[in-house]
RNA sequence: GGGCCGUUAACUCAGUCGGUAGAGUAUCUGCCUUUUAAGCAGAGAGUCGUUGGUUCGAAUCCAACACGGCCCA
């Protein structure tokens, strides 16, 4: 028999024994009086005599993480929902024969309730002197190793509960994730943005260029697509008069997995009427600085060993200029449409039907510029060809009023002044439709007539932006992989 | 889709040139009332990812596959 099976069997035997003795191994009537983080915060500064003078009982509940047993006494550590651990001291002469016998039967991983007083040991460790104990939940499986914890990444993702139990830094990352989203909401609420929820299941998936997931509604007998972006719905709301809206929610894209991509990911999108993409550059600087300052207390952060300064204002760079200034492509090549397309092909870029200079610009940017953009940088002057929802620039109709933000070589945000000319929008949708019919599955399969209809009612001049929340969390928690900031990242099924 | 790396006890990891599978933690037994990854003595625990192949003999060499990681498309 394997040791895992044997441990499990032994614990089930203990479970049966406990029940026979009238002990409920899943007892549910224990109310802790304190959390361990509060105990530490409040009582860590106190010395031994002060603690003993307290004359106060504490009821603590948590998981047994470590045991050091002696003949007639034991030290153990319990960890509670705060993620903190506290040492407890259980003595036979204090808790009595019966309770001590029960304690001796407990296993690492069991959830217990302790009641007792605080004191300091010889080595001055804050410790609970247990007067009475209650088994709250029997654990039937062994805990990972107490010192090295759980390092196997596959097990950490598949059994995140174990990861959270034994790797405290994981809990911290997800606590920070929650704080980041809370700060983003605070910032936007402070500027009069209204949080909304728009459909995750859409009949025509729009607002981005990506292959969607397909599902089916039985009662309506219709095909629905998990949304690739909320954009077209949020702009309908601006047409309706909700002039500042935002949504933080999941998008779904039917793509491969990577260190930066999970098929479901969290996106912030917001729209502000009577603003332009230039206003949003300022807003983005302020938003990211607000979140970082309140989360970390500084705007100078380290990401994977690289110092990054988030202090506004950030560098602004034209896409074509960046190819020369950062990518090292001679300006005469950047200007020459044919030469640039030739260079793109030489660098291994494949251009599909209808794609040319614009696509070559953005692909060469991805290859030769992006990797060098460590410090926050807005890239401007995106080609019309790759921006079907953006407003054309008034002076240069080849480009649109759009920026993307790069930090630590990653695209963090994408924003533009919205196209609100319904006829222009219809034409661009028709081009996308033609591309879909030519086999491009990343293009929408149908023309969103209702969205065009909404524009015909009049979308006020508006600017909108999307910020990848997972990537922002990666940046602010110094996490190398998107899997480190998503609790249950997508994996292949185990076999 | 392509390349490279990994997969050995529940966990963390060794395993030499192809020759009976190892350690620490955890578990079990005994001792132990202020320990700090507690200590001491002993015990049990393995489909070496899977399937084939080479070989007298495979954790080890070869192939395919699975899962994971990284890089590229």
PDB file of N, CA and C in Angstrom, chain A residues 126-171:
ATOM      1  N   UNK A 126       5.416  34.823  21.116  1.00  0.00           N
ATOM      2  CA  UNK A 126       4.012  34.993  21.517  1.00  0.00           C
ATOM      3  C   UNK A 126       3.274  33.674  21.290  1.00  0.00           C
ATOM      4  N   UNK A 127       2.634  33.165  22.342  1.00  0.00           N
ATOM      5  CA  UNK A 127       2.076  31.809  22.306  1.00  0.00           C
ATOM      6  C   UNK A 127       0.760  31.770  23.065  1.00  0.00           C
ATOM      7  N   UNK A 128      -0.155  30.958  22.557  1.00  0.00           N
ATOM      8  CA  UNK A 128      -1.426  30.761  23.252  1.00  0.00           C
ATOM      9  C   UNK A 128      -1.292  29.561  24.191  1.00  0.00           C
ATOM     10  N   UNK A 129      -1.537  29.791  25.487  1.00  0.00           N
ATOM     11  CA  UNK A 129      -1.573  28.678  26.445  1.00  0.00           C
ATOM     12  C   UNK A 129      -2.984  28.112  26.411  1.00  0.00           C
ATOM     13  N   UNK A 130      -3.103  26.922  25.839  1.00  0.00           N
ATOM     14  CA  UNK A 130      -4.439  26.388  25.573  1.00  0.00           C
ATOM     15  C   UNK A 130      -5.075  25.840  26.849  1.00  0.00           C
ATOM     16  N   UNK A 131      -6.320  26.266  27.111  1.00  0.00           N
ATOM     17  CA  UNK A 131      -7.075  25.718  28.257  1.00  0.00           C
ATOM     18  C   UNK A 131      -8.065  24.667  27.795  1.00  0.00           C
ATOM     19  N   UNK A 132      -8.637  24.893  26.611  1.00  0.00           N
ATOM     20  CA  UNK A 132      -9.540  23.868  26.075  1.00  0.00           C
ATOM     21  C   UNK A 132      -9.431  23.862  24.561  1.00  0.00           C
ATOM     22  N   UNK A 133      -9.715  22.706  23.991  1.00  0.00           N
ATOM     23  CA  UNK A 133      -9.584  22.578  22.545  1.00  0.00           C
ATOM     24  C   UNK A 133     -10.753  21.809  21.963  1.00  0.00           C
ATOM     25  N   UNK A 134     -11.076  22.114  20.717  1.00  0.00           N
ATOM     26  CA  UNK A 134     -12.194  21.491  20.018  1.00  0.00           C
ATOM     27  C   UNK A 134     -11.732  21.126  18.615  1.00  0.00           C
ATOM     28  N   UNK A 135     -11.976  19.890  18.220  1.00  0.00           N
ATOM     29  CA  UNK A 135     -11.723  19.527  16.821  1.00  0.00           C
ATOM     30  C   UNK A 135     -12.871  20.066  15.990  1.00  0.00           C
ATOM     31  N   UNK A 136     -12.548  20.840  14.957  1.00  0.00           N
ATOM     32  CA  UNK A 136     -13.614  21.426  14.140  1.00  0.00           C
ATOM     33  C   UNK A 136     -13.768  20.709  12.801  1.00  0.00           C
ATOM     34  N   UNK A 137     -12.655  20.331  12.189  1.00  0.00           N
ATOM     35  CA  UNK A 137     -12.737  19.600  10.928  1.00  0.00           C
ATOM     36  C   UNK A 137     -11.566  18.632  10.831  1.00  0.00           C
ATOM     37  N   UNK A 138     -11.882  17.369  10.667  1.00  0.00           N
ATOM     38  CA  UNK A 138     -10.842  16.356  10.492  1.00  0.00           C
ATOM     39  C   UNK A 138     -10.352  16.396   9.044  1.00  0.00           C
ATOM     40  N   UNK A 139      -9.043  16.415   8.863  1.00  0.00           N
ATOM     41  CA  UNK A 139      -8.466  16.358   7.518  1.00  0.00           C
ATOM     42  C   UNK A 139      -8.029  14.939   7.220  1.00  0.00           C
ATOM     43  N   UNK A 140      -8.376  14.439   6.061  1.00  0.00           N
ATOM     44  CA  UNK A 140      -8.098  13.037   5.732  1.00  0.00           C
ATOM     45  C   UNK A 140      -6.897  12.871   4.811  1.00  0.00           C
ATOM     46  N   UNK A 141      -6.317  13.999   4.397  1.00  0.00           N
ATOM     47  CA  UNK A 141      -5.176  13.921   3.468  1.00  0.00           C
ATOM     48  C   UNK A 141      -3.990  14.653   4.077  1.00  0.00           C
ATOM     49  N   UNK A 142      -2.791  14.167   3.799  1.00  0.00           N
ATOM     50  CA  UNK A 142      -1.613  14.817   4.378  1.00  0.00           C
ATOM     51  C   UNK A 142      -1.314  16.171   3.730  1.00  0.00           C
ATOM     52  N   UNK A 143      -0.720  17.051   4.522  1.00  0.00           N
ATOM     53  CA  UNK A 143      -0.291  18.367   4.068  1.00  0.00           C
ATOM     54  C   UNK A 143       1.013  18.232   3.282  1.00  0.00           C
ATOM     55  N   UNK A 144       1.287  19.149   2.371  1.00  0.00           N
ATOM     56  CA  UNK A 144       2.614  19.159   1.735  1.00  0.00           C
ATOM     57  C   UNK A 144       3.717  19.402   2.765  1.00  0.00           C
ATOM     58  N   UNK A 145       4.923  19.254   2.333  1.00  0.00           N
ATOM     59  CA  UNK A 145       6.080  19.335   3.220  1.00  0.00           C
ATOM     60  C   UNK A 145       6.154  20.671   3.958  1.00  0.00           C
ATOM     61  N   UNK A 146       6.490  20.612   5.274  1.00  0.00           N
ATOM     62  CA  UNK A 146       6.364  21.806   6.104  1.00  0.00           C
ATOM     63  C   UNK A 146       7.417  22.862   5.800  1.00  0.00           C
ATOM     64  N   UNK A 147       8.575  22.444   5.304  1.00  0.00           N
ATOM     65  CA  UNK A 147       9.659  23.405   5.111  1.00  0.00           C
ATOM     66  C   UNK A 147       9.710  23.936   3.674  1.00  0.00           C
ATOM     67  N   UNK A 148       9.744  23.031   2.707  1.00  0.00           N
ATOM     68  CA  UNK A 148       9.839  23.456   1.311  1.00  0.00           C
ATOM     69  C   UNK A 148       8.492  23.842   0.729  1.00  0.00           C
ATOM     70  N   UNK A 149       7.422  23.446   1.401  1.00  0.00           N
ATOM     71  CA  UNK A 149       6.095  23.768   0.888  1.00  0.00           C
ATOM     72  C   UNK A 149       5.789  22.973  -0.366  1.00  0.00           C
ATOM     73  N   UNK A 150       4.994  23.590  -1.245  1.00  0.00           N
ATOM     74  CA  UNK A 150       4.582  22.940  -2.478  1.00  0.00           C
ATOM     75  C   UNK A 150       5.188  23.750  -3.619  1.00  0.00           C
ATOM     76  N   UNK A 151       6.072  23.134  -4.399  1.00  0.00           N
ATOM     77  CA  UNK A 151       6.720  23.897  -5.465  1.00  0.00           C
ATOM     78  C   UNK A 151       6.328  23.422  -6.856  1.00  0.00           C
ATOM     79  N   UNK A 152       5.834  22.214  -6.969  1.00  0.00           N
ATOM     80  CA  UNK A 152       5.461  21.675  -8.277  1.00  0.00           C
ATOM     81  C   UNK A 152       4.348  22.545  -8.871  1.00  0.00           C
ATOM     82  N   UNK A 153       4.670  23.253  -9.970  1.00  0.00           N
ATOM     83  CA  UNK A 153       3.725  24.257 -10.458  1.00  0.00           C
ATOM     84  C   UNK A 153       2.412  23.636 -10.914  1.00  0.00           C
ATOM     85  N   UNK A 154       2.498  22.468 -11.461  1.00  0.00           N
ATOM     86  CA  UNK A 154       1.262  21.830 -11.937  1.00  0.00           C
ATOM     87  C   UNK A 154       0.312  21.571 -10.767  1.00  0.00           C
ATOM     88  N   UNK A 155       0.848  21.008  -9.683  1.00  0.00           N
ATOM     89  CA  UNK A 155       0.014  20.759  -8.503  1.00  0.00           C
ATOM     90  C   UNK A 155      -0.478  22.074  -7.905  1.00  0.00           C
ATOM     91  N   UNK A 156       0.396  23.097  -7.934  1.00  0.00           N
ATOM     92  CA  UNK A 156      -0.016  24.386  -7.370  1.00  0.00           C
ATOM     93  C   UNK A 156      -1.231  24.944  -8.118  1.00  0.00           C
ATOM     94  N   UNK A 157      -1.268  24.807  -9.430  1.00  0.00           N
ATOM     95  CA  UNK A 157      -2.401  25.333 -10.192  1.00  0.00           C
ATOM     96  C   UNK A 157      -3.621  24.430 -10.089  1.00  0.00           C
ATOM     97  N   UNK A 158      -3.385  23.118 -10.165  1.00  0.00           N
ATOM     98  CA  UNK A 158      -4.531  22.199 -10.144  1.00  0.00           C
ATOM     99  C   UNK A 158      -5.172  22.139  -8.767  1.00  0.00           C
ATOM    100  N   UNK A 159      -4.344  22.216  -7.728  1.00  0.00           N
ATOM    101  CA  UNK A 159      -4.874  22.149  -6.365  1.00  0.00           C
ATOM    102  C   UNK A 159      -4.494  23.441  -5.654  1.00  0.00           C
ATOM    103  N   UNK A 160      -5.090  24.544  -6.110  1.00  0.00           N
ATOM    104  CA  UNK A 160      -4.715  25.857  -5.606  1.00  0.00           C
ATOM    105  C   UNK A 160      -4.946  25.936  -4.102  1.00  0.00           C
ATOM    106  N   UNK A 161      -5.905  25.140  -3.586  1.00  0.00           N
ATOM    107  CA  UNK A 161      -6.161  25.172  -2.136  1.00  0.00           C
ATOM    108  C   UNK A 161      -4.926  24.768  -1.349  1.00  0.00           C
ATOM    109  N   UNK A 162      -4.155  23.811  -1.874  1.00  0.00           N
ATOM    110  CA  UNK A 162      -2.924  23.406  -1.185  1.00  0.00           C
ATOM    111  C   UNK A 162      -1.882  24.511  -1.287  1.00  0.00           C
ATOM    112  N   UNK A 163      -1.787  25.104  -2.462  1.00  0.00           N
ATOM    113  CA  UNK A 163      -0.867  26.206  -2.706  1.00  0.00           C
ATOM    114  C   UNK A 163      -1.134  27.336  -1.699  1.00  0.00           C
ATOM    115  N   UNK A 164      -2.413  27.666  -1.532  1.00  0.00           N
ATOM    116  CA  UNK A 164      -2.793  28.749  -0.628  1.00  0.00           C
ATOM    117  C   UNK A 164      -2.507  28.398   0.830  1.00  0.00           C
ATOM    118  N   UNK A 165      -2.693  27.128   1.172  1.00  0.00           N
ATOM    119  CA  UNK A 165      -2.441  26.705   2.555  1.00  0.00           C
ATOM    120  C   UNK A 165      -0.990  26.888   2.941  1.00  0.00           C
ATOM    121  N   UNK A 166      -0.078  26.500   2.041  1.00  0.00           N
ATOM    122  CA  UNK A 166       1.324  26.395   2.459  1.00  0.00           C
ATOM    123  C   UNK A 166       2.250  27.451   1.864  1.00  0.00           C
ATOM    124  N   UNK A 167       1.800  28.216   0.897  1.00  0.00           N
ATOM    125  CA  UNK A 167       2.662  29.244   0.306  1.00  0.00           C
ATOM    126  C   UNK A 167       2.074  30.632   0.573  1.00  0.00           C
ATOM    127  N   UNK A 168       2.523  31.281   1.639  1.00  0.00           N
ATOM    128  CA  UNK A 168       1.906  32.555   2.044  1.00  0.00           C
ATOM    129  C   UNK A 168       1.987  33.647   0.982  1.00  0.00           C
ATOM    130  N   UNK A 169       3.011  33.619   0.131  1.00  0.00           N
ATOM    131  CA  UNK A 169       3.157  34.684  -0.867  1.00  0.00           C
ATOM    132  C   UNK A 169       2.035  34.604  -1.903  1.00  0.00           C
ATOM    133  N   UNK A 170       1.448  33.428  -2.080  1.00  0.00           N
ATOM    134  CA  UNK A 170       0.349  33.280  -3.042  1.00  0.00           C
ATOM    135  C   UNK A 170      -0.880  34.040  -2.547  1.00  0.00           C
ATOM    136  N   UNK A 171      -1.159  33.877  -1.272  1.00  0.00           N
ATOM    137  CA  UNK A 171      -2.275  34.619  -0.681  1.00  0.00           C
ATOM    138  C   UNK A 171      -2.045  36.121  -0.856  1.00  0.00           C
TER     139      UNK A 171
END
